Coordinates of C-alpha atoms in Angstrom, one line a residue:
M1 CA 86.8 11.8 109.7
S2 CA 85.3 14.7 111.6
I3 CA 81.8 13.6 110.7
I4 CA 82.5 10.0 111.9
Y5 CA 83.8 11.4 115.3
M6 CA 80.8 13.7 115.6
L7 CA 78.2 10.9 115.0
T8 CA 80.0 8.3 117.2
P9 CA 77.5 7.4 120.0
A10 CA 80.0 7.6 122.9
I11 CA 82.2 10.2 124.7
M12 CA 85.4 9.8 126.7
T13 CA 85.1 12.7 129.1
T14 CA 82.3 14.5 130.9
D15 CA 83.5 18.1 130.2
V16 CA 80.5 18.7 127.9
Y17 CA 78.2 18.2 130.8
S18 CA 80.2 20.6 133.0
Y19 CA 79.9 23.2 130.2
S20 CA 76.2 22.6 130.0
S21 CA 75.7 22.7 133.8
Y22 CA 77.4 26.1 134.2
G23 CA 75.4 27.4 131.3
R24 CA 72.1 26.2 132.7
L25 CA 73.0 27.7 136.1
L26 CA 73.4 31.1 134.5
A27 CA 70.5 30.9 132.0
L28 CA 67.8 28.9 133.8
Y29 CA 68.5 29.6 137.5
H30 CA 70.1 33.0 137.2
A31 CA 72.9 31.9 139.4
N32 CA 76.6 33.0 139.1
P33 CA 78.6 29.9 138.0
Y34 CA 81.8 31.5 139.4
F35 CA 80.4 31.4 142.9
V36 CA 77.6 28.9 142.8
P37 CA 78.5 25.2 142.1
P38 CA 76.1 22.7 140.4
T39 CA 75.3 21.2 143.9
A40 CA 73.1 24.2 144.5
F41 CA 70.6 22.7 141.9
P42 CA 70.8 18.9 142.2
H43 CA 67.4 18.6 140.6
D44 CA 68.8 19.9 137.2
V45 CA 68.7 17.2 134.6
V46 CA 72.4 17.7 133.7
Y47 CA 73.5 17.2 137.3
Q48 CA 73.3 13.4 137.1
W49 CA 75.8 13.3 134.3
L50 CA 78.5 15.2 136.1
Q51 CA 81.4 13.4 137.7
P52 CA 80.8 13.5 141.5
E53 CA 84.0 15.4 142.2
W54 CA 83.0 18.2 139.8
R55 CA 79.5 18.7 141.1
K56 CA 80.8 21.0 143.9
V57 CA 83.2 23.0 141.8
V58 CA 82.5 26.5 140.4
S59 CA 83.3 27.4 136.8
I60 CA 87.0 27.2 136.0
Y61 CA 86.6 28.9 132.5
G62 CA 86.8 32.4 131.3
P63 CA 83.7 34.6 130.8
I64 CA 83.7 34.4 127.0
W65 CA 83.4 30.6 127.2
T66 CA 80.8 31.0 130.0
V67 CA 78.5 33.1 127.7
V68 CA 79.1 30.9 124.6
G69 CA 78.6 27.7 126.7
T70 CA 75.3 29.1 128.0
L71 CA 74.0 29.7 124.5
L72 CA 75.1 26.2 123.4
A73 CA 73.5 24.6 126.5
L74 CA 70.2 26.4 125.7
I75 CA 70.3 25.2 122.1
G76 CA 71.1 21.6 123.2
G77 CA 68.2 21.5 125.6
S78 CA 67.7 18.9 128.3
S79 CA 68.7 15.7 126.4
Q80 CA 72.1 14.1 126.6
L81 CA 72.3 13.5 122.9
G82 CA 71.2 17.1 122.1
L83 CA 73.9 18.6 124.3
V84 CA 76.6 16.4 122.9
I85 CA 75.7 17.0 119.3
V86 CA 75.5 20.8 119.7
F87 CA 78.8 21.1 121.4
R88 CA 80.4 18.8 118.9
C89 CA 79.0 20.8 116.0
F90 CA 80.4 24.0 117.6
A91 CA 83.8 22.3 118.0
L92 CA 83.8 21.1 114.4
L93 CA 83.0 24.7 113.3
C94 CA 85.9 26.0 115.3
H95 CA 88.2 23.3 113.9
L96 CA 87.3 24.3 110.3
I97 CA 87.9 28.0 111.1
N98 CA 91.2 27.1 112.6
I99 CA 92.3 25.3 109.4
A100 CA 91.4 28.4 107.4
L101 CA 93.3 30.6 109.8
I102 CA 96.4 28.5 109.6
I103 CA 96.3 28.5 105.8
A104 CA 95.7 32.3 105.7
T105 CA 98.5 33.0 108.2
L106 CA 101.0 30.8 106.4
R107 CA 100.2 32.4 103.1
T108 CA 100.6 35.9 104.7
M109 CA 103.9 34.7 106.0
K110 CA 104.9 34.0 102.4
R111 CA 105.3 30.2 102.9
S112 CA 105.4 28.1 99.8
P113 CA 102.3 26.2 98.7
R114 CA 103.9 22.9 99.8
L115 CA 104.5 24.3 103.4
V116 CA 101.0 25.7 103.5
L117 CA 99.5 22.4 102.6
L118 CA 101.8 20.5 105.0
G119 CA 101.0 22.9 107.9
A120 CA 97.3 22.6 107.4
F121 CA 97.6 18.8 107.2
L122 CA 99.6 18.5 110.4
Y123 CA 96.9 20.3 112.3
A124 CA 93.7 19.2 110.5
W125 CA 94.4 15.5 110.5
N126 CA 96.2 15.2 113.8
P127 CA 94.4 12.3 115.6
L128 CA 94.5 13.9 119.0
V129 CA 93.1 17.2 117.7
L130 CA 90.2 15.4 115.9
M131 CA 89.4 13.2 118.9
E132 CA 89.6 15.9 121.6
T133 CA 87.6 18.5 119.6
V134 CA 85.0 16.9 117.3
F135 CA 84.6 13.8 119.5
N136 CA 85.0 15.1 123.1
A137 CA 84.1 18.7 122.3
H138 CA 86.6 20.4 124.6
N139 CA 86.6 24.2 124.7
D140 CA 90.4 24.3 124.1
I141 CA 89.6 24.3 120.4
F142 CA 87.7 27.6 120.8
M143 CA 90.6 29.1 122.8
V144 CA 92.9 28.1 119.9
T145 CA 90.6 29.9 117.4
F146 CA 91.3 33.2 119.1
L147 CA 95.0 32.2 119.4
L148 CA 95.3 31.6 115.7
L149 CA 93.3 34.7 114.9
G150 CA 95.9 36.7 116.8
F151 CA 98.7 35.2 114.9
Y152 CA 96.9 36.0 111.6
F153 CA 96.5 39.6 112.7
C154 CA 100.2 39.6 113.7
A155 CA 101.4 38.3 110.3
R156 CA 99.1 40.7 108.4
A157 CA 100.4 43.7 110.4
Q158 CA 104.0 42.7 109.6
Q159 CA 103.1 42.3 105.9
K160 CA 101.5 45.7 105.8
G161 CA 104.3 47.3 107.8
T162 CA 102.0 48.4 110.7
F163 CA 103.3 46.0 113.3
L164 CA 104.9 48.9 115.4
Q165 CA 101.7 51.1 115.2
W166 CA 98.8 50.8 117.5
R167 CA 96.5 49.8 114.6
G168 CA 98.9 46.9 113.9
Y169 CA 99.5 45.5 117.3
L170 CA 96.2 46.1 119.0
P171 CA 94.1 43.5 117.0
P172 CA 96.5 40.7 118.0
I173 CA 96.3 41.8 121.6
V174 CA 92.5 41.8 121.5
A175 CA 92.5 38.3 120.0
F176 CA 95.0 36.9 122.4
T177 CA 93.1 38.5 125.3
A178 CA 89.9 36.8 124.1
A179 CA 91.8 33.5 124.1
V180 CA 92.8 34.0 127.7
L181 CA 89.1 34.9 128.5
V182 CA 88.1 31.5 127.1
K183 CA 90.8 29.6 129.0
F184 CA 93.7 31.0 131.1
S185 CA 96.1 28.6 129.4
A186 CA 96.7 31.0 126.5
A187 CA 98.3 33.5 128.8
P188 CA 102.0 33.0 127.8
V189 CA 101.3 34.3 124.3
L190 CA 100.6 37.8 125.7
P191 CA 104.0 38.6 127.2
V192 CA 105.7 37.0 124.3
F193 CA 103.9 39.2 121.8
V194 CA 104.4 42.4 123.9
L195 CA 108.1 41.6 124.1
A196 CA 108.3 41.1 120.3
V197 CA 106.6 44.5 119.7
G198 CA 108.8 46.2 122.2
I199 CA 112.0 44.7 120.8
A200 CA 111.0 45.5 117.2
T201 CA 110.2 49.1 118.3
I202 CA 113.6 49.5 120.1
Q203 CA 115.4 48.2 117.1
A204 CA 113.5 50.6 114.8
D205 CA 114.1 53.6 116.9
S206 CA 117.7 53.0 118.0
K207 CA 120.5 54.7 116.1
N208 CA 124.3 54.7 116.3
G209 CA 124.2 51.8 118.8
K210 CA 122.1 53.8 121.3
L211 CA 119.0 52.0 122.5
V212 CA 115.8 54.1 122.6
W213 CA 113.1 52.8 124.9
Q214 CA 110.4 55.4 125.1
R215 CA 108.1 54.3 122.3
A216 CA 108.5 50.6 123.2
M217 CA 107.5 51.3 126.8
R218 CA 104.5 53.3 125.6
S219 CA 103.4 50.4 123.3
A220 CA 103.8 47.9 126.2
V221 CA 101.7 50.2 128.5
I222 CA 98.9 50.5 125.9
A223 CA 98.9 46.7 125.2
T224 CA 98.7 46.0 129.0
A225 CA 96.0 48.5 129.5
V226 CA 93.9 47.0 126.7
F227 CA 94.3 43.5 128.3
V228 CA 93.3 44.8 131.7
V229 CA 90.3 46.8 130.5
L230 CA 88.9 43.9 128.4
T231 CA 89.4 41.4 131.3
L232 CA 87.7 43.6 133.8
A233 CA 84.9 44.4 131.3
C234 CA 84.2 40.6 130.8
Y235 CA 84.6 39.5 134.4
G236 CA 83.0 42.6 135.9
P237 CA 79.4 41.5 135.6
F238 CA 80.2 38.3 137.4
W239 CA 82.4 39.9 140.1
I240 CA 80.0 42.7 141.1
G241 CA 78.7 42.3 144.6
H242 CA 81.4 39.8 145.6
S243 CA 84.4 40.5 147.9
F244 CA 88.0 40.2 146.7
Q245 CA 88.5 37.2 149.0
D246 CA 85.5 35.4 147.3
I247 CA 87.0 36.1 143.9
V248 CA 90.4 34.8 144.9
R249 CA 88.8 31.7 146.5
G250 CA 87.0 30.9 143.3
F251 CA 90.4 30.5 141.6
T252 CA 92.3 28.8 144.3
T253 CA 89.8 26.1 145.5
L254 CA 89.6 24.3 142.2
P255 CA 90.9 20.7 142.0
S256 CA 93.5 21.7 139.4
A257 CA 94.9 24.1 142.0
S258 CA 95.5 21.5 144.7
D259 CA 95.3 18.0 143.2
S260 CA 97.5 16.2 140.6
T261 CA 97.0 13.9 137.7
N262 CA 99.0 12.6 134.7
S263 CA 102.1 14.4 135.9
I264 CA 105.5 13.9 137.4
L265 CA 104.0 15.0 140.7
S266 CA 101.4 12.3 140.5
V267 CA 104.1 9.7 139.9
F268 CA 105.8 10.6 143.2
K269 CA 102.5 10.7 145.0
N270 CA 101.3 7.4 143.6
Y271 CA 104.6 5.7 144.4
N272 CA 104.5 7.1 147.9
N273 CA 101.1 5.7 148.4
G274 CA 102.4 2.2 147.7
H275 CA 106.0 2.5 148.9
A276 CA 107.2 5.2 151.2
L277 CA 109.6 7.6 149.3
P278 CA 113.1 8.0 150.6
A279 CA 113.4 11.0 152.9
A280 CA 115.5 12.8 150.3
L281 CA 112.7 12.6 147.7
N282 CA 109.8 13.5 149.9
I283 CA 110.0 17.1 148.7
F284 CA 109.1 16.0 145.2
K285 CA 105.5 15.1 146.3
S286 CA 105.0 18.7 147.4
R287 CA 102.4 20.6 145.3
P288 CA 103.8 24.1 146.2
L289 CA 107.2 22.9 144.9
W290 CA 105.7 21.8 141.6
N291 CA 103.8 25.1 141.3
I292 CA 107.1 26.9 141.4
I293 CA 108.7 24.5 139.0
N294 CA 105.7 24.8 136.7
I295 CA 105.9 28.6 136.6
L296 CA 109.7 28.5 136.0
A297 CA 109.2 26.0 133.2
M298 CA 106.7 28.3 131.6
V299 CA 108.6 31.6 132.1
L300 CA 112.2 30.3 131.4
P301 CA 111.5 29.7 127.6
I302 CA 110.1 33.2 127.4
V303 CA 113.2 34.7 129.0
I304 CA 115.5 32.6 126.7
G305 CA 113.2 33.4 123.8
C306 CA 114.1 37.1 124.2
V307 CA 117.4 36.2 122.4
Y308 CA 115.5 34.8 119.5
L309 CA 113.0 37.7 119.5
W310 CA 115.9 40.1 119.3
R311 CA 117.3 38.3 116.3
A312 CA 113.9 38.2 114.5
P313 CA 110.9 39.8 116.2
N314 CA 108.4 38.3 113.8
T315 CA 105.3 36.1 113.8
R316 CA 107.3 32.8 113.5
T317 CA 109.5 33.6 116.4
I318 CA 106.5 34.6 118.5
A319 CA 104.9 31.3 117.7
I320 CA 108.0 29.3 118.5
V321 CA 108.6 31.0 121.9
T322 CA 105.0 30.6 122.8
L323 CA 105.1 26.9 121.8
A324 CA 108.2 26.4 123.9
S325 CA 106.5 28.0 126.9
F326 CA 103.4 25.7 126.4
G327 CA 105.8 22.8 126.2
G328 CA 107.6 23.7 129.5
F329 CA 104.2 24.2 131.2
L330 CA 102.7 20.9 130.1
L331 CA 105.8 18.8 130.9
S332 CA 105.8 20.2 134.5
T333 CA 102.2 20.9 135.3
P334 CA 100.8 18.9 138.2
W335 CA 97.4 18.7 136.4
F336 CA 97.5 17.4 132.8
F337 CA 95.0 16.0 130.3
S338 CA 95.6 15.0 126.7
W339 CA 93.4 17.7 125.2
Y340 CA 95.9 20.4 126.4
L341 CA 98.1 19.3 123.5
V342 CA 95.7 21.0 121.1
W343 CA 97.3 24.3 122.0
M344 CA 100.7 23.1 120.8
V345 CA 99.6 21.2 117.7
A346 CA 97.8 24.4 116.5
L347 CA 101.1 26.4 116.6
V348 CA 103.2 23.6 114.9
P349 CA 102.6 24.9 111.3
F350 CA 104.2 28.2 112.2
C351 CA 107.5 26.5 113.0
F352 CA 108.2 26.2 109.3
S353 CA 110.7 28.6 107.9
A354 CA 110.9 30.1 104.4
T355 CA 114.5 28.9 104.5
R356 CA 116.3 26.2 106.4
M357 CA 114.8 25.4 109.8
G358 CA 117.1 25.7 112.8
R359 CA 117.8 22.9 115.3
F360 CA 115.5 24.3 118.0
S361 CA 112.5 24.9 115.8
R362 CA 112.9 21.5 114.2
A363 CA 113.3 19.8 117.7
L364 CA 110.3 21.7 119.0
L365 CA 108.1 20.6 116.1
A366 CA 109.1 16.9 116.6
F367 CA 108.5 17.2 120.3
S368 CA 105.0 18.7 119.8
L369 CA 103.9 16.0 117.4
A370 CA 105.4 13.2 119.5
F371 CA 103.7 14.6 122.6
S372 CA 100.4 14.7 120.8
A373 CA 100.8 10.9 120.2
T374 CA 101.9 9.9 123.7
A375 CA 99.2 12.1 125.3
F376 CA 96.7 9.3 124.5
I377 CA 98.4 7.4 127.3
S378 CA 96.7 9.7 129.8
Y379 CA 93.4 7.9 129.3
Y380 CA 95.0 4.8 130.7
T381 CA 96.3 6.4 133.8
T382 CA 93.3 8.3 135.2
M383 CA 90.2 7.2 136.9
V384 CA 88.2 8.6 134.0
G385 CA 90.0 6.2 131.7
W386 CA 89.7 3.3 134.0
M387 CA 85.9 3.7 134.4
L388 CA 85.1 4.5 130.7
L389 CA 87.4 1.9 129.2
L390 CA 86.9 -0.7 132.0
L391 CA 90.6 -0.9 132.4
K392 CA 91.9 -1.9 135.8
P393 CA 95.6 -1.4 136.2
P394 CA 97.1 -4.6 137.7
A395 CA 99.7 -2.7 139.8
L396 CA 100.7 0.7 140.9
T397 CA 103.8 0.6 138.6
W398 CA 101.4 0.6 135.6
N399 CA 100.3 4.2 136.4
I400 CA 103.9 5.3 137.0
W401 CA 105.4 3.8 133.9
L402 CA 102.6 5.1 131.7
N403 CA 103.1 8.6 133.0
L404 CA 106.8 8.5 132.6
S405 CA 106.4 7.2 129.0
M406 CA 103.9 9.9 128.2
L407 CA 106.3 12.7 129.2
G408 CA 109.6 10.9 128.6
I409 CA 109.2 9.9 125.0
P410 CA 108.6 13.4 123.6
T411 CA 111.4 14.7 125.7
A412 CA 113.7 12.1 124.3
V413 CA 112.5 12.9 120.8
F414 CA 113.4 16.6 121.4
I415 CA 116.9 15.8 122.5
I416 CA 117.6 13.3 119.7
V417 CA 116.3 15.7 117.0
W418 CA 118.2 18.6 118.6
C419 CA 121.5 16.7 118.7
F420 CA 121.5 14.3 115.8
W421 CA 119.1 15.3 113.0
P422 CA 119.8 16.1 110.3
P423 CA 123.4 14.9 110.4
A424 CA 126.0 17.7 110.1
K425 CA 127.3 16.3 106.8
N426 CA 123.9 16.7 105.2
A427 CA 123.3 20.3 106.5
A428 CA 124.6 21.9 103.4
Q429 CA 122.5 19.7 101.1
T430 CA 119.5 20.4 103.3
Q431 CA 120.0 24.2 103.0
I432 CA 120.4 24.0 99.2
A433 CA 117.3 21.9 98.9
S434 CA 115.3 24.2 101.1
S435 CA 116.4 27.2 99.1
Q436 CA 115.4 25.6 95.9
S437 CA 112.0 24.6 97.2
V438 CA 111.4 28.1 98.4
A439 CA 112.4 29.5 95.1
A440 CA 110.0 27.2 93.3
G441 CA 107.2 28.1 95.7
T442 CA 107.9 31.8 95.1
V443 CA 107.6 31.3 91.3
S444 CA 104.4 29.4 91.6
E445 CA 102.8 32.1 93.8

């Protein structure tokens, strides 16, 4: 299936050309892509393939991806076909590495062979993952590679009993930091992991009901320092010679920081363009309001997740809390595209428990998979989809209903699974069956 996608003579987004343009700015013209947009070199061959609105935008990606994208752009050369094939091959390589990391992590977590196979299958054969990585070659797959590497290091540290030592928690921190330095979207995993290490350390050091914080605080400071040092080391070469205001402007003048697409905010804005919103609802077309809602929706699962982390500060709980934070972020973000769901699908395999799954993890798994299906709808609601698929929505309500369906269906699935599945009368049988399967898996291993 991956080979078919890779050799398909079409592409549904132009992100590959943006990656190539930033890489060529750095390699061929020795310009800084964080401060110099593609419009500075309109004669470059890749410039003609960029979407007009992205020609004046500086790089929105982390420095690790900027360097890797530069190398891939040089290998791809100046032909459209060469660039697409090179980036697709890299995406396929990352996809295969991710499958191996998921399998290795699940085995390290002592999951049964059946759950290891199921987890690998749910990721490897997910239609959205295949299309957005091997076909559209989005760099999210590369971010996910470091994300999964961090979870593998985390599981291995817990298996070896070094999770609370610096040699156990620093490799995951480095891997998670690398993910953030590919794309900022991976950021929620860092506080979740640091909280897990801190909670586990407090539980290990506390005696007679008295909480001991010193070693946990020291671990948090070390982890934070490593993140800051690595971030400054990677961004430093690009920031030298530029003022703080210029650096901030590079992050705040991006389309994703001011515009909206495929989101609840875009629903209110699109409706208001055709029919004036009632005065009481005007506030819901405010971007600053949705920025606040988006941050709260991302942070609140982490805050609530502290309860789960206190009960079990392990790899599975870290993955579940991170997955919930991703879910809250994507449901409320003003700027959404389907390939963002790759982040969530990659963490779905870690929801599986060695015993019976709880209601929340079961509902979160169902939500993630349902969202990865409805995310395809975004191609029918954006100008990119309209142009490439020659689809002309007959009315404004088309855009509104598709956006609501894309976000509402997975939310409904989460609520239904949380409340009604499996039925309470079957809970005992489910637990017995799960225990038996785990026992069988343990014997086979």
